[in-house]
């Protein structure tokens, strides 16, 4: 079973992106589907997000 985490910036809202360790990302409004990411792709994504 995958544990999905929401960003601490989400607050009490349900309109967010969730991250599942080793699985990928998903939209909290459509939890039945997700996008699988390699660890390299996840690292590249975080690098871009942090640079903004």
PDB file of C-alpha atoms in Angstrom:
ATOM      1  CA  UNK A   1       0.000   0.000   0.000  1.00  0.00           C
ATOM      2  CA  UNK A   2       1.324   3.396  -0.984  1.00  0.00           C
ATOM      3  CA  UNK A   3       1.236   6.283   1.441  1.00  0.00           C
ATOM      4  CA  UNK A   4       0.369   9.488  -0.384  1.00  0.00           C
ATOM      5  CA  UNK A   5       1.526  12.830   1.043  1.00  0.00           C
ATOM      6  CA  UNK A   6       0.194  16.329   0.458  1.00  0.00           C
ATOM      7  CA  UNK A   7       2.362  19.410   0.529  1.00  0.00           C
ATOM      8  CA  UNK A   8       2.441  21.329   3.800  1.00  0.00           C
ATOM      9  CA  UNK A   9       1.409  24.349   1.683  1.00  0.00           C
ATOM     10  CA  UNK A  10      -1.964  22.703   0.999  1.00  0.00           C
ATOM     11  CA  UNK A  11      -3.427  23.626   4.373  1.00  0.00           C
ATOM     12  CA  UNK A  12      -6.993  22.403   4.804  1.00  0.00           C
ATOM     13  CA  UNK A  13      -7.736  22.364   1.063  1.00  0.00           C
ATOM     14  CA  UNK A  14      -8.290  19.255  -1.015  1.00  0.00           C
ATOM     15  CA  UNK A  15      -7.273  20.820  -4.334  1.00  0.00           C
ATOM     16  CA  UNK A  16      -3.679  19.646  -4.458  1.00  0.00           C
ATOM     17  CA  UNK A  17      -1.086  17.302  -5.863  1.00  0.00           C
ATOM     18  CA  UNK A  18      -0.048  14.300  -3.779  1.00  0.00           C
ATOM     19  CA  UNK A  19       3.231  12.391  -3.888  1.00  0.00           C
ATOM     20  CA  UNK A  20       3.561   8.636  -3.350  1.00  0.00           C
ATOM     21  CA  UNK A  21       7.069   7.396  -2.522  1.00  0.00           C
ATOM     22  CA  UNK A  22       8.298   5.175  -5.334  1.00  0.00           C
ATOM     23  CA  UNK A  23       5.047   5.588  -7.256  1.00  0.00           C
ATOM     24  CA  UNK A  24       4.660   9.085  -8.606  1.00  0.00           C
ATOM     25  CA  UNK A  25       2.219  11.949  -8.354  1.00  0.00           C
ATOM     26  CA  UNK A  26      -1.562  12.243  -8.486  1.00  0.00           C
ATOM     27  CA  UNK A  27      -4.312  14.829  -8.288  1.00  0.00           C
ATOM     28  CA  UNK A  28      -6.194  14.657  -4.994  1.00  0.00           C
ATOM     29  CA  UNK A  29      -9.479  15.081  -6.909  1.00  0.00           C
ATOM     30  CA  UNK A  30      -8.756  11.956  -9.017  1.00  0.00           C
ATOM     31  CA  UNK A  31      -6.877   9.598  -6.679  1.00  0.00           C
ATOM     32  CA  UNK A  32      -7.552   6.451  -8.724  1.00  0.00           C
ATOM     33  CA  UNK A  33      -4.941   7.469 -11.318  1.00  0.00           C
ATOM     34  CA  UNK A  34      -1.365   8.637 -11.024  1.00  0.00           C
ATOM     35  CA  UNK A  35       1.688   9.540 -13.116  1.00  0.00           C
ATOM     36  CA  UNK A  36       4.674   7.278 -12.573  1.00  0.00           C
ATOM     37  CA  UNK A  37       8.031   9.059 -12.349  1.00  0.00           C
ATOM     38  CA  UNK A  38      11.549   7.701 -12.236  1.00  0.00           C
ATOM     39  CA  UNK A  39      13.764   9.005  -9.445  1.00  0.00           C
ATOM     40  CA  UNK A  40      15.739  10.963 -12.056  1.00  0.00           C
ATOM     41  CA  UNK A  41      12.571  12.629 -13.368  1.00  0.00           C
ATOM     42  CA  UNK A  42      11.436  13.427  -9.806  1.00  0.00           C
ATOM     43  CA  UNK A  43      14.825  14.985  -8.993  1.00  0.00           C
ATOM     44  CA  UNK A  44      14.689  17.094 -12.173  1.00  0.00           C
ATOM     45  CA  UNK A  45      11.119  18.184 -11.351  1.00  0.00           C
ATOM     46  CA  UNK A  46      12.104  19.260  -7.830  1.00  0.00           C
ATOM     47  CA  UNK A  47      15.095  21.162  -9.177  1.00  0.00           C
ATOM     48  CA  UNK A  48      12.870  23.197 -11.493  1.00  0.00           C
ATOM     49  CA  UNK A  49      10.252  23.856  -8.815  1.00  0.00           C
ATOM     50  CA  UNK A  50      12.824  24.965  -6.257  1.00  0.00           C
ATOM     51  CA  UNK A  51      14.447  27.328  -8.760  1.00  0.00           C
ATOM     52  CA  UNK A  52      11.227  29.373  -9.071  1.00  0.00           C
TER      53      UNK A  52
END
